[in-house]
Amino acid sequence: MKIFIDTANIERIKEINDWGILDGVTTNPSLIAKEGKDLKTIVTEISQIVDGPISAEVMSMDAEGMVAEGLELAKIHPNINIKLPMCIESLKATKILSSKGIKVNVTLIFSAQQALLAAKAGAAFVSPFVGRLDDIGIDGTALLSEISTIFNNYGIQTEIIAASIRNPIHVSTAALAGCDIATIPYDVLKMMISHPKTTEGINKFIADYEKSKKN
Ligand code: G3P
């Protein structure tokens, strides 16, 4: 499973990219708003750091505006994907942008039916939101399995990006469900590294080594 980072923070992207595990980046208007810079500046900077897909979300709510914004953003770098919120207008825009060879990530997916429609319209990616379903008492990871099964049943090539990831278990469950990608916040990536038994083991190796030097 590919790992994307879900942030627009350049320092954090650089830090995780240096780990050697990063396959791409997703942003959204809320993440961009936290950084105090405009979308184009941020995705340009990201494209100079990460060699992989970078999702940039449009703000228009009509197909014509989505396509116009998408075409502008796609000029920035070949790795830029256009993120569109799931709705009728975005299905139309997905069809147009994908026919021009521009990859679309349809976001705010909360049902398998929405994912199926986005895929039919030509989306390269769909982003089901796991955490926000959990927030309302619905098992978000079950949605990942449903979409994965449906796409496998029909050989649908659209990649599933498990999004709205809130903890490391969401990540392993996404992988078990066969998701192609998980887009993971910085803090969750950090949590994935640690295990108390690993820390304990390292400390014991160091202590034993230091003891052996004294013998
Ligand atoms: O990738 C989607 C993500 O940015 C939403 O996450 O935590 O705001 O639900 P969250």
JSON list of C-alpha atoms and ligand atoms in Angstrom, two decimals:
[
{"chain": "A", "resi": 1, "resn": "MET", "atom": "CA", "xyz": [0.00, 0.00, 0.00]},
{"chain": "A", "resi": 2, "resn": "LYS", "atom": "CA", "xyz": [1.28, 3.43, -0.92]},
{"chain": "A", "resi": 3, "resn": "ILE", "atom": "CA", "xyz": [1.64, 6.02, 1.82]},
{"chain": "A", "resi": 4, "resn": "PHE", "atom": "CA", "xyz": [0.71, 9.65, 1.28]},
{"chain": "A", "resi": 5, "resn": "ILE", "atom": "CA", "xyz": [0.94, 12.39, 3.86]},
{"chain": "A", "resi": 6, "resn": "ASP", "atom": "CA", "xyz": [-2.23, 14.40, 4.50]},
{"chain": "A", "resi": 7, "resn": "THR", "atom": "CA", "xyz": [-0.87, 17.89, 5.15]},
{"chain": "A", "resi": 8, "resn": "ALA", "atom": "CA", "xyz": [0.07, 21.14, 3.45]},
{"chain": "A", "resi": 9, "resn": "ASN", "atom": "CA", "xyz": [2.91, 21.85, 5.89]},
{"chain": "A", "resi": 10, "resn": "ILE", "atom": "CA", "xyz": [6.19, 21.98, 3.95]},
{"chain": "A", "resi": 11, "resn": "GLU", "atom": "CA", "xyz": [8.47, 21.25, 6.92]},
{"chain": "A", "resi": 12, "resn": "ARG", "atom": "CA", "xyz": [6.48, 18.15, 7.84]},
{"chain": "A", "resi": 13, "resn": "ILE", "atom": "CA", "xyz": [6.43, 16.96, 4.22]},
{"chain": "A", "resi": 14, "resn": "LYS", "atom": "CA", "xyz": [10.23, 17.38, 4.03]},
{"chain": "A", "resi": 15, "resn": "GLU", "atom": "CA", "xyz": [10.70, 15.51, 7.32]},
{"chain": "A", "resi": 16, "resn": "ILE", "atom": "CA", "xyz": [8.57, 12.52, 6.31]},
{"chain": "A", "resi": 17, "resn": "ASN", "atom": "CA", "xyz": [9.97, 12.49, 2.77]},
{"chain": "A", "resi": 18, "resn": "ASP", "atom": "CA", "xyz": [13.41, 12.07, 4.33]},
{"chain": "A", "resi": 19, "resn": "TRP", "atom": "CA", "xyz": [12.22, 8.81, 5.93]},
{"chain": "A", "resi": 20, "resn": "GLY", "atom": "CA", "xyz": [12.15, 7.32, 2.42]},
{"chain": "A", "resi": 21, "resn": "ILE", "atom": "CA", "xyz": [8.59, 6.02, 2.67]},
{"chain": "A", "resi": 22, "resn": "LEU", "atom": "CA", "xyz": [6.53, 8.79, 1.08]},
{"chain": "A", "resi": 23, "resn": "ASP", "atom": "CA", "xyz": [4.64, 8.13, -2.16]},
{"chain": "A", "resi": 24, "resn": "GLY", "atom": "CA", "xyz": [2.52, 11.28, -2.42]},
{"chain": "A", "resi": 25, "resn": "VAL", "atom": "CA", "xyz": [0.70, 14.14, -0.71]},
{"chain": "A", "resi": 26, "resn": "THR", "atom": "CA", "xyz": [-2.93, 15.16, -0.25]},
{"chain": "A", "resi": 27, "resn": "THR", "atom": "CA", "xyz": [-4.07, 18.62, 0.70]},
{"chain": "A", "resi": 28, "resn": "ASN", "atom": "CA", "xyz": [-7.50, 20.11, 1.25]},
{"chain": "A", "resi": 29, "resn": "PRO", "atom": "CA", "xyz": [-8.76, 23.68, 1.75]},
{"chain": "A", "resi": 30, "resn": "SER", "atom": "CA", "xyz": [-8.72, 23.32, 5.56]},
{"chain": "A", "resi": 31, "resn": "LEU", "atom": "CA", "xyz": [-5.09, 22.14, 5.53]},
{"chain": "A", "resi": 32, "resn": "ILE", "atom": "CA", "xyz": [-4.08, 24.93, 3.11]},
{"chain": "A", "resi": 33, "resn": "ALA", "atom": "CA", "xyz": [-5.81, 27.54, 5.31]},
{"chain": "A", "resi": 34, "resn": "LYS", "atom": "CA", "xyz": [-3.60, 26.58, 8.28]},
{"chain": "A", "resi": 35, "resn": "GLU", "atom": "CA", "xyz": [-0.40, 27.44, 6.39]},
{"chain": "A", "resi": 36, "resn": "GLY", "atom": "CA", "xyz": [-1.00, 31.12, 5.57]},
{"chain": "A", "resi": 37, "resn": "LYS", "atom": "CA", "xyz": [0.02, 30.68, 1.91]},
{"chain": "A", "resi": 38, "resn": "ASP", "atom": "CA", "xyz": [-2.07, 30.19, -1.23]},
{"chain": "A", "resi": 39, "resn": "LEU", "atom": "CA", "xyz": [-2.75, 26.81, -2.80]},
{"chain": "A", "resi": 40, "resn": "LYS", "atom": "CA", "xyz": [-0.61, 27.37, -5.91]},
{"chain": "A", "resi": 41, "resn": "THR", "atom": "CA", "xyz": [2.43, 28.40, -3.88]},
{"chain": "A", "resi": 42, "resn": "ILE", "atom": "CA", "xyz": [2.08, 25.41, -1.59]},
{"chain": "A", "resi": 43, "resn": "VAL", "atom": "CA", "xyz": [1.59, 22.77, -4.29]},
{"chain": "A", "resi": 44, "resn": "THR", "atom": "CA", "xyz": [4.49, 24.25, -6.28]},
{"chain": "A", "resi": 45, "resn": "GLU", "atom": "CA", "xyz": [6.72, 23.86, -3.21]},
{"chain": "A", "resi": 46, "resn": "ILE", "atom": "CA", "xyz": [5.46, 20.32, -2.58]},
{"chain": "A", "resi": 47, "resn": "SER", "atom": "CA", "xyz": [6.12, 19.31, -6.19]},
{"chain": "A", "resi": 48, "resn": "GLN", "atom": "CA", "xyz": [9.77, 20.30, -5.71]},
{"chain": "A", "resi": 49, "resn": "ILE", "atom": "CA", "xyz": [10.08, 17.96, -2.70]},
{"chain": "A", "resi": 50, "resn": "VAL", "atom": "CA", "xyz": [7.97, 14.86, -3.37]},
{"chain": "A", "resi": 51, "resn": "ASP", "atom": "CA", "xyz": [8.13, 12.73, -6.51]},
{"chain": "A", "resi": 52, "resn": "GLY", "atom": "CA", "xyz": [4.57, 11.39, -6.53]},
{"chain": "A", "resi": 53, "resn": "PRO", "atom": "CA", "xyz": [0.92, 12.39, -6.83]},
{"chain": "A", "resi": 54, "resn": "ILE", "atom": "CA", "xyz": [-0.09, 15.65, -5.12]},
{"chain": "A", "resi": 55, "resn": "SER", "atom": "CA", "xyz": [-3.80, 16.37, -4.67]},
{"chain": "A", "resi": 56, "resn": "ALA", "atom": "CA", "xyz": [-4.90, 20.00, -4.98]},
{"chain": "A", "resi": 57, "resn": "GLU", "atom": "CA", "xyz": [-8.57, 20.77, -4.35]},
{"chain": "A", "resi": 58, "resn": "VAL", "atom": "CA", "xyz": [-10.65, 23.22, -6.39]},
{"chain": "A", "resi": 59, "resn": "MET", "atom": "CA", "xyz": [-13.19, 25.57, -4.80]},
{"chain": "A", "resi": 60, "resn": "SER", "atom": "CA", "xyz": [-15.71, 26.00, -7.63]},
{"chain": "A", "resi": 61, "resn": "MET", "atom": "CA", "xyz": [-19.02, 24.22, -7.22]},
{"chain": "A", "resi": 62, "resn": "ASP", "atom": "CA", "xyz": [-19.99, 24.06, -10.91]},
{"chain": "A", "resi": 63, "resn": "ALA", "atom": "CA", "xyz": [-18.43, 21.74, -13.50]},
{"chain": "A", "resi": 64, "resn": "GLU", "atom": "CA", "xyz": [-17.21, 24.57, -15.73]},
{"chain": "A", "resi": 65, "resn": "GLY", "atom": "CA", "xyz": [-15.43, 26.30, -12.84]},
{"chain": "A", "resi": 66, "resn": "MET", "atom": "CA", "xyz": [-13.99, 23.01, -11.56]},
{"chain": "A", "resi": 67, "resn": "VAL", "atom": "CA", "xyz": [-12.55, 22.24, -14.98]},
{"chain": "A", "resi": 68, "resn": "ALA", "atom": "CA", "xyz": [-11.11, 25.75, -15.37]},
{"chain": "A", "resi": 69, "resn": "GLU", "atom": "CA", "xyz": [-9.49, 25.65, -11.91]},
{"chain": "A", "resi": 70, "resn": "GLY", "atom": "CA", "xyz": [-8.31, 22.09, -12.47]},
{"chain": "A", "resi": 71, "resn": "LEU", "atom": "CA", "xyz": [-6.64, 22.94, -15.78]},
{"chain": "A", "resi": 72, "resn": "GLU", "atom": "CA", "xyz": [-4.79, 25.85, -14.12]},
{"chain": "A", "resi": 73, "resn": "LEU", "atom": "CA", "xyz": [-3.59, 23.72, -11.21]},
{"chain": "A", "resi": 74, "resn": "ALA", "atom": "CA", "xyz": [-2.55, 20.85, -13.49]},
{"chain": "A", "resi": 75, "resn": "LYS", "atom": "CA", "xyz": [-0.18, 23.25, -15.31]},
{"chain": "A", "resi": 76, "resn": "ILE", "atom": "CA", "xyz": [1.93, 23.59, -12.16]},
{"chain": "A", "resi": 77, "resn": "HIS", "atom": "CA", "xyz": [3.45, 20.09, -12.36]},
{"chain": "A", "resi": 78, "resn": "PRO", "atom": "CA", "xyz": [2.59, 16.74, -14.02]},
{"chain": "A", "resi": 79, "resn": "ASN", "atom": "CA", "xyz": [2.21, 15.17, -10.55]},
{"chain": "A", "resi": 80, "resn": "ILE", "atom": "CA", "xyz": [-0.70, 17.46, -9.60]},
{"chain": "A", "resi": 81, "resn": "ASN", "atom": "CA", "xyz": [-4.06, 15.66, -9.28]},
{"chain": "A", "resi": 82, "resn": "ILE", "atom": "CA", "xyz": [-7.27, 17.60, -9.09]},
{"chain": "A", "resi": 83, "resn": "LYS", "atom": "CA", "xyz": [-9.35, 16.96, -5.98]},
{"chain": "A", "resi": 84, "resn": "LEU", "atom": "CA", "xyz": [-13.09, 17.44, -6.44]},
{"chain": "A", "resi": 85, "resn": "PRO", "atom": "CA", "xyz": [-15.80, 17.05, -3.79]},
{"chain": "A", "resi": 86, "resn": "MET", "atom": "CA", "xyz": [-18.35, 14.33, -4.60]},
{"chain": "A", "resi": 87, "resn": "CYS", "atom": "CA", "xyz": [-21.46, 15.81, -6.31]},
{"chain": "A", "resi": 88, "resn": "ILE", "atom": "CA", "xyz": [-23.17, 15.83, -9.72]},
{"chain": "A", "resi": 89, "resn": "GLU", "atom": "CA", "xyz": [-21.06, 18.76, -10.96]},
{"chain": "A", "resi": 90, "resn": "SER", "atom": "CA", "xyz": [-17.83, 17.02, -9.95]},
{"chain": "A", "resi": 91, "resn": "LEU", "atom": "CA", "xyz": [-18.83, 13.88, -11.84]},
{"chain": "A", "resi": 92, "resn": "LYS", "atom": "CA", "xyz": [-19.21, 15.99, -14.98]},
{"chain": "A", "resi": 93, "resn": "ALA", "atom": "CA", "xyz": [-15.89, 17.74, -14.32]},
{"chain": "A", "resi": 94, "resn": "THR", "atom": "CA", "xyz": [-14.19, 14.38, -13.64]},
{"chain": "A", "resi": 95, "resn": "LYS", "atom": "CA", "xyz": [-15.28, 13.11, -17.04]},
{"chain": "A", "resi": 96, "resn": "ILE", "atom": "CA", "xyz": [-13.90, 16.21, -18.78]},
{"chain": "A", "resi": 97, "resn": "LEU", "atom": "CA", "xyz": [-10.61, 16.44, -16.87]},
{"chain": "A", "resi": 98, "resn": "SER", "atom": "CA", "xyz": [-9.87, 12.72, -17.09]},
{"chain": "A", "resi": 99, "resn": "SER", "atom": "CA", "xyz": [-10.54, 12.77, -20.86]},
{"chain": "A", "resi": 100, "resn": "LYS", "atom": "CA", "xyz": [-7.78, 15.40, -21.06]},
{"chain": "A", "resi": 101, "resn": "GLY", "atom": "CA", "xyz": [-5.38, 13.08, -19.21]},
{"chain": "A", "resi": 102, "resn": "ILE", "atom": "CA", "xyz": [-5.63, 14.91, -15.88]},
{"chain": "A", "resi": 103, "resn": "LYS", "atom": "CA", "xyz": [-6.00, 12.64, -12.87]},
{"chain": "A", "resi": 104, "resn": "VAL", "atom": "CA", "xyz": [-8.92, 13.40, -10.56]},
{"chain": "A", "resi": 105, "resn": "ASN", "atom": "CA", "xyz": [-9.29, 12.47, -6.88]},
{"chain": "A", "resi": 106, "resn": "VAL", "atom": "CA", "xyz": [-12.96, 12.52, -5.91]},
{"chain": "A", "resi": 107, "resn": "THR", "atom": "CA", "xyz": [-13.08, 13.32, -2.22]},
{"chain": "A", "resi": 108, "resn": "LEU", "atom": "CA", "xyz": [-15.64, 13.36, 0.59]},
{"chain": "A", "resi": 109, "resn": "ILE", "atom": "CA", "xyz": [-16.73, 9.81, -0.27]},
{"chain": "A", "resi": 110, "resn": "PHE", "atom": "CA", "xyz": [-19.00, 8.37, 2.42]},
{"chain": "A", "resi": 111, "resn": "SER", "atom": "CA", "xyz": [-20.66, 5.46, 0.59]},
{"chain": "A", "resi": 112, "resn": "ALA", "atom": "CA", "xyz": [-19.74, 2.69, -1.82]},
{"chain": "A", "resi": 113, "resn": "GLN", "atom": "CA", "xyz": [-22.34, 4.03, -4.25]},
{"chain": "A", "resi": 114, "resn": "GLN", "atom": "CA", "xyz": [-20.59, 7.39, -4.40]},
{"chain": "A", "resi": 115, "resn": "ALA", "atom": "CA", "xyz": [-17.26, 5.63, -5.01]},
{"chain": "A", "resi": 116, "resn": "LEU", "atom": "CA", "xyz": [-18.78, 3.60, -7.84]},
{"chain": "A", "resi": 117, "resn": "LEU", "atom": "CA", "xyz": [-20.16, 6.70, -9.56]},
{"chain": "A", "resi": 118, "resn": "ALA", "atom": "CA", "xyz": [-16.88, 8.57, -9.22]},
{"chain": "A", "resi": 119, "resn": "ALA", "atom": "CA", "xyz": [-15.02, 5.62, -10.73]},
{"chain": "A", "resi": 120, "resn": "LYS", "atom": "CA", "xyz": [-17.53, 5.42, -13.61]},
{"chain": "A", "resi": 121, "resn": "ALA", "atom": "CA", "xyz": [-16.92, 9.11, -14.34]},
{"chain": "A", "resi": 122, "resn": "GLY", "atom": "CA", "xyz": [-13.21, 8.39, -14.74]},
{"chain": "A", "resi": 123, "resn": "ALA", "atom": "CA", "xyz": [-11.73, 9.27, -11.34]},
{"chain": "A", "resi": 124, "resn": "ALA", "atom": "CA", "xyz": [-8.15, 8.07, -10.93]},
{"chain": "A", "resi": 125, "resn": "PHE", "atom": "CA", "xyz": [-8.67, 8.08, -7.14]},
{"chain": "A", "resi": 126, "resn": "VAL", "atom": "CA", "xyz": [-11.56, 8.03, -4.67]},
{"chain": "A", "resi": 127, "resn": "SER", "atom": "CA", "xyz": [-11.09, 9.21, -1.09]},
{"chain": "A", "resi": 128, "resn": "PRO", "atom": "CA", "xyz": [-13.42, 7.54, 1.44]},
{"chain": "A", "resi": 129, "resn": "PHE", "atom": "CA", "xyz": [-13.32, 9.35, 4.80]},
{"chain": "A", "resi": 130, "resn": "VAL", "atom": "CA", "xyz": [-12.86, 6.80, 7.58]},
{"chain": "A", "resi": 131, "resn": "GLY", "atom": "CA", "xyz": [-12.58, 8.99, 10.68]},
{"chain": "A", "resi": 132, "resn": "ARG", "atom": "CA", "xyz": [-15.53, 11.21, 9.87]},
{"chain": "A", "resi": 133, "resn": "LEU", "atom": "CA", "xyz": [-17.77, 8.12, 9.59]},
{"chain": "A", "resi": 134, "resn": "ASP", "atom": "CA", "xyz": [-16.43, 6.82, 12.91]},
{"chain": "A", "resi": 135, "resn": "ASP", "atom": "CA", "xyz": [-17.28, 10.26, 14.35]},
{"chain": "A", "resi": 136, "resn": "ILE", "atom": "CA", "xyz": [-20.98, 9.66, 13.67]},
{"chain": "A", "resi": 137, "resn": "GLY", "atom": "CA", "xyz": [-21.01, 6.10, 14.94]},
{"chain": "A", "resi": 138, "resn": "ILE", "atom": "CA", "xyz": [-20.58, 4.32, 11.59]},
{"chain": "A", "resi": 139, "resn": "ASP", "atom": "CA", "xyz": [-17.65, 1.96, 11.02]},
{"chain": "A", "resi": 140, "resn": "GLY", "atom": "CA", "xyz": [-15.50, 3.88, 8.52]},
{"chain": "A", "resi": 141, "resn": "THR", "atom": "CA", "xyz": [-13.19, 0.95, 7.82]},
{"chain": "A", "resi": 142, "resn": "ALA", "atom": "CA", "xyz": [-16.16, -1.21, 6.70]},
{"chain": "A", "resi": 143, "resn": "LEU", "atom": "CA", "xyz": [-16.63, 1.26, 3.85]},
{"chain": "A", "resi": 144, "resn": "LEU", "atom": "CA", "xyz": [-13.06, 0.64, 2.71]},
{"chain": "A", "resi": 145, "resn": "SER", "atom": "CA", "xyz": [-13.73, -3.10, 2.44]},
{"chain": "A", "resi": 146, "resn": "GLU", "atom": "CA", "xyz": [-16.98, -2.50, 0.54]},
{"chain": "A", "resi": 147, "resn": "ILE", "atom": "CA", "xyz": [-15.35, -0.25, -2.04]},
{"chain": "A", "resi": 148, "resn": "SER", "atom": "CA", "xyz": [-12.37, -2.58, -2.38]},
{"chain": "A", "resi": 149, "resn": "THR", "atom": "CA", "xyz": [-14.63, -5.59, -2.99]},
{"chain": "A", "resi": 150, "resn": "ILE", "atom": "CA", "xyz": [-16.73, -3.73, -5.57]},
{"chain": "A", "resi": 151, "resn": "PHE", "atom": "CA", "xyz": [-13.70, -2.43, -7.45]},
{"chain": "A", "resi": 152, "resn": "ASN", "atom": "CA", "xyz": [-12.15, -5.92, -7.44]},
{"chain": "A", "resi": 153, "resn": "ASN", "atom": "CA", "xyz": [-15.42, -7.51, -8.62]},
{"chain": "A", "resi": 154, "resn": "TYR", "atom": "CA", "xyz": [-15.37, -5.40, -11.76]},
{"chain": "A", "resi": 155, "resn": "GLY", "atom": "CA", "xyz": [-11.65, -4.83, -12.31]},
{"chain": "A", "resi": 156, "resn": "ILE", "atom": "CA", "xyz": [-12.11, -1.10, -11.70]},
{"chain": "A", "resi": 157, "resn": "GLN", "atom": "CA", "xyz": [-8.71, 0.58, -11.90]},
{"chain": "A", "resi": 158, "resn": "THR", "atom": "CA", "xyz": [-9.61, 3.63, -9.75]},
{"chain": "A", "resi": 159, "resn": "GLU", "atom": "CA", "xyz": [-7.30, 3.69, -6.74]},
{"chain": "A", "resi": 160, "resn": "ILE", "atom": "CA", "xyz": [-8.76, 3.84, -3.24]},
{"chain": "A", "resi": 161, "resn": "ILE", "atom": "CA", "xyz": [-7.19, 6.43, -0.95]},
{"chain": "A", "resi": 162, "resn": "ALA", "atom": "CA", "xyz": [-8.16, 5.73, 2.67]},
{"chain": "A", "resi": 163, "resn": "ALA", "atom": "CA", "xyz": [-8.58, 9.27, 4.02]},
{"chain": "A", "resi": 164, "resn": "SER", "atom": "CA", "xyz": [-9.56, 10.94, 7.27]},
{"chain": "A", "resi": 165, "resn": "ILE", "atom": "CA", "xyz": [-7.18, 8.56, 9.01]},
{"chain": "A", "resi": 166, "resn": "ARG", "atom": "CA", "xyz": [-7.05, 9.18, 12.75]},
{"chain": "A", "resi": 167, "resn": "ASN", "atom": "CA", "xyz": [-4.90, 6.37, 14.18]},
{"chain": "A", "resi": 168, "resn": "PRO", "atom": "CA", "xyz": [-2.46, 3.57, 13.23]},
{"chain": "A", "resi": 169, "resn": "ILE", "atom": "CA", "xyz": [-5.21, 0.92, 13.31]},
{"chain": "A", "resi": 170, "resn": "HIS", "atom": "CA", "xyz": [-7.01, 2.77, 10.53]},
{"chain": "A", "resi": 171, "resn": "VAL", "atom": "CA", "xyz": [-3.84, 2.37, 8.45]},
{"chain": "A", "resi": 172, "resn": "SER", "atom": "CA", "xyz": [-3.42, -1.39, 8.96]},
{"chain": "A", "resi": 173, "resn": "THR", "atom": "CA", "xyz": [-7.15, -1.93, 8.43]},
{"chain": "A", "resi": 174, "resn": "ALA", "atom": "CA", "xyz": [-6.95, 0.02, 5.16]},
{"chain": "A", "resi": 175, "resn": "ALA", "atom": "CA", "xyz": [-4.10, -2.24, 4.05]},
{"chain": "A", "resi": 176, "resn": "LEU", "atom": "CA", "xyz": [-6.06, -5.38, 5.03]},
{"chain": "A", "resi": 177, "resn": "ALA", "atom": "CA", "xyz": [-9.04, -4.08, 3.05]},
{"chain": "A", "resi": 178, "resn": "GLY", "atom": "CA", "xyz": [-6.81, -3.82, -0.02]},
{"chain": "A", "resi": 179, "resn": "CYS", "atom": "CA", "xyz": [-6.75, -0.04, -0.31]},
{"chain": "A", "resi": 180, "resn": "ASP", "atom": "CA", "xyz": [-4.14, 1.21, -2.77]},
{"chain": "A", "resi": 181, "resn": "ILE", "atom": "CA", "xyz": [-3.16, 4.22, -0.67]},
{"chain": "A", "resi": 182, "resn": "ALA", "atom": "CA", "xyz": [-3.60, 5.61, 2.84]},
{"chain": "A", "resi": 183, "resn": "THR", "atom": "CA", "xyz": [-3.20, 9.34, 3.26]},
{"chain": "A", "resi": 184, "resn": "ILE", "atom": "CA", "xyz": [-1.97, 9.79, 6.78]},
{"chain": "A", "resi": 185, "resn": "PRO", "atom": "CA", "xyz": [-1.59, 12.84, 9.04]},
{"chain": "A", "resi": 186, "resn": "TYR", "atom": "CA", "xyz": [1.90, 13.60, 10.38]},
{"chain": "A", "resi": 187, "resn": "ASP", "atom": "CA", "xyz": [1.04, 12.67, 13.98]},
{"chain": "A", "resi": 188, "resn": "VAL", "atom": "CA", "xyz": [-0.31, 9.26, 12.97]},
{"chain": "A", "resi": 189, "resn": "LEU", "atom": "CA", "xyz": [2.81, 8.57, 10.88]},
{"chain": "A", "resi": 190, "resn": "LYS", "atom": "CA", "xyz": [4.90, 9.27, 13.98]},
{"chain": "A", "resi": 191, "resn": "MET", "atom": "CA", "xyz": [2.71, 6.95, 16.07]},
{"chain": "A", "resi": 192, "resn": "MET", "atom": "CA", "xyz": [3.21, 4.14, 13.53]},
{"chain": "A", "resi": 193, "resn": "ILE", "atom": "CA", "xyz": [6.96, 4.08, 14.21]},
{"chain": "A", "resi": 194, "resn": "SER", "atom": "CA", "xyz": [6.84, 3.43, 17.94]},
{"chain": "A", "resi": 195, "resn": "HIS", "atom": "CA", "xyz": [6.30, 0.27, 19.92]},
{"chain": "A", "resi": 196, "resn": "PRO", "atom": "CA", "xyz": [7.17, -0.02, 23.63]},
{"chain": "A", "resi": 197, "resn": "LYS", "atom": "CA", "xyz": [8.78, -3.43, 23.09]},
{"chain": "A", "resi": 198, "resn": "THR", "atom": "CA", "xyz": [11.02, -1.96, 20.35]},
{"chain": "A", "resi": 199, "resn": "THR", "atom": "CA", "xyz": [12.16, 0.81, 22.72]},
{"chain": "A", "resi": 200, "resn": "GLU", "atom": "CA", "xyz": [12.69, -1.73, 25.50]},
{"chain": "A", "resi": 201, "resn": "GLY", "atom": "CA", "xyz": [14.67, -3.99, 23.13]},
{"chain": "A", "resi": 202, "resn": "ILE", "atom": "CA", "xyz": [16.93, -1.17, 21.93]},
{"chain": "A", "resi": 203, "resn": "ASN", "atom": "CA", "xyz": [17.62, -0.08, 25.51]},
{"chain": "A", "resi": 204, "resn": "LYS", "atom": "CA", "xyz": [18.51, -3.64, 26.51]},
{"chain": "A", "resi": 205, "resn": "PHE", "atom": "CA", "xyz": [20.87, -4.11, 23.53]},
{"chain": "A", "resi": 206, "resn": "ILE", "atom": "CA", "xyz": [22.65, -0.85, 24.43]},
{"chain": "A", "resi": 207, "resn": "ALA", "atom": "CA", "xyz": [22.86, -1.77, 28.14]},
{"chain": "A", "resi": 208, "resn": "ASP", "atom": "CA", "xyz": [24.21, -5.26, 27.36]},
{"chain": "A", "resi": 209, "resn": "TYR", "atom": "CA", "xyz": [26.77, -3.81, 24.94]},
{"chain": "A", "resi": 210, "resn": "GLU", "atom": "CA", "xyz": [27.96, -1.27, 27.52]},
{"chain": "A", "resi": 211, "resn": "LYS", "atom": "CA", "xyz": [28.25, -4.06, 30.14]},
{"chain": "A", "resi": 212, "resn": "SER", "atom": "CA", "xyz": [30.27, -6.28, 27.74]},
{"chain": "A", "resi": 213, "resn": "LYS", "atom": "CA", "xyz": [32.75, -3.44, 27.15]},
{"chain": "A", "resi": 214, "resn": "LYS", "atom": "CA", "xyz": [33.52, -3.38, 30.88]},
{"chain": "A", "resi": 215, "resn": "ASN", "atom": "CA", "xyz": [34.34, -7.13, 30.96]},
{"chain": "B", "resi": 1, "resn": "G3P", "atom": "O1", "xyz": [-7.84, 13.32, 3.63]},
{"chain": "B", "resi": 1, "resn": "G3P", "atom": "C1", "xyz": [-8.99, 13.83, 4.17]},
{"chain": "B", "resi": 1, "resn": "G3P", "atom": "C2", "xyz": [-8.69, 14.43, 5.47]},
{"chain": "B", "resi": 1, "resn": "G3P", "atom": "O2", "xyz": [-7.94, 15.58, 5.25]},
{"chain": "B", "resi": 1, "resn": "G3P", "atom": "C3", "xyz": [-9.82, 14.68, 6.35]},
{"chain": "B", "resi": 1, "resn": "G3P", "atom": "O3", "xyz": [-9.37, 14.34, 7.59]},
{"chain": "B", "resi": 1, "resn": "G3P", "atom": "O4", "xyz": [-9.34, 14.32, 10.02]},
{"chain": "B", "resi": 1, "resn": "G3P", "atom": "O5", "xyz": [-10.32, 16.27, 8.78]},
{"chain": "B", "resi": 1, "resn": "G3P", "atom": "O6", "xyz": [-11.51, 14.09, 8.83]},
{"chain": "B", "resi": 1, "resn": "G3P", "atom": "P1", "xyz": [-10.19, 14.78, 8.89]}
]
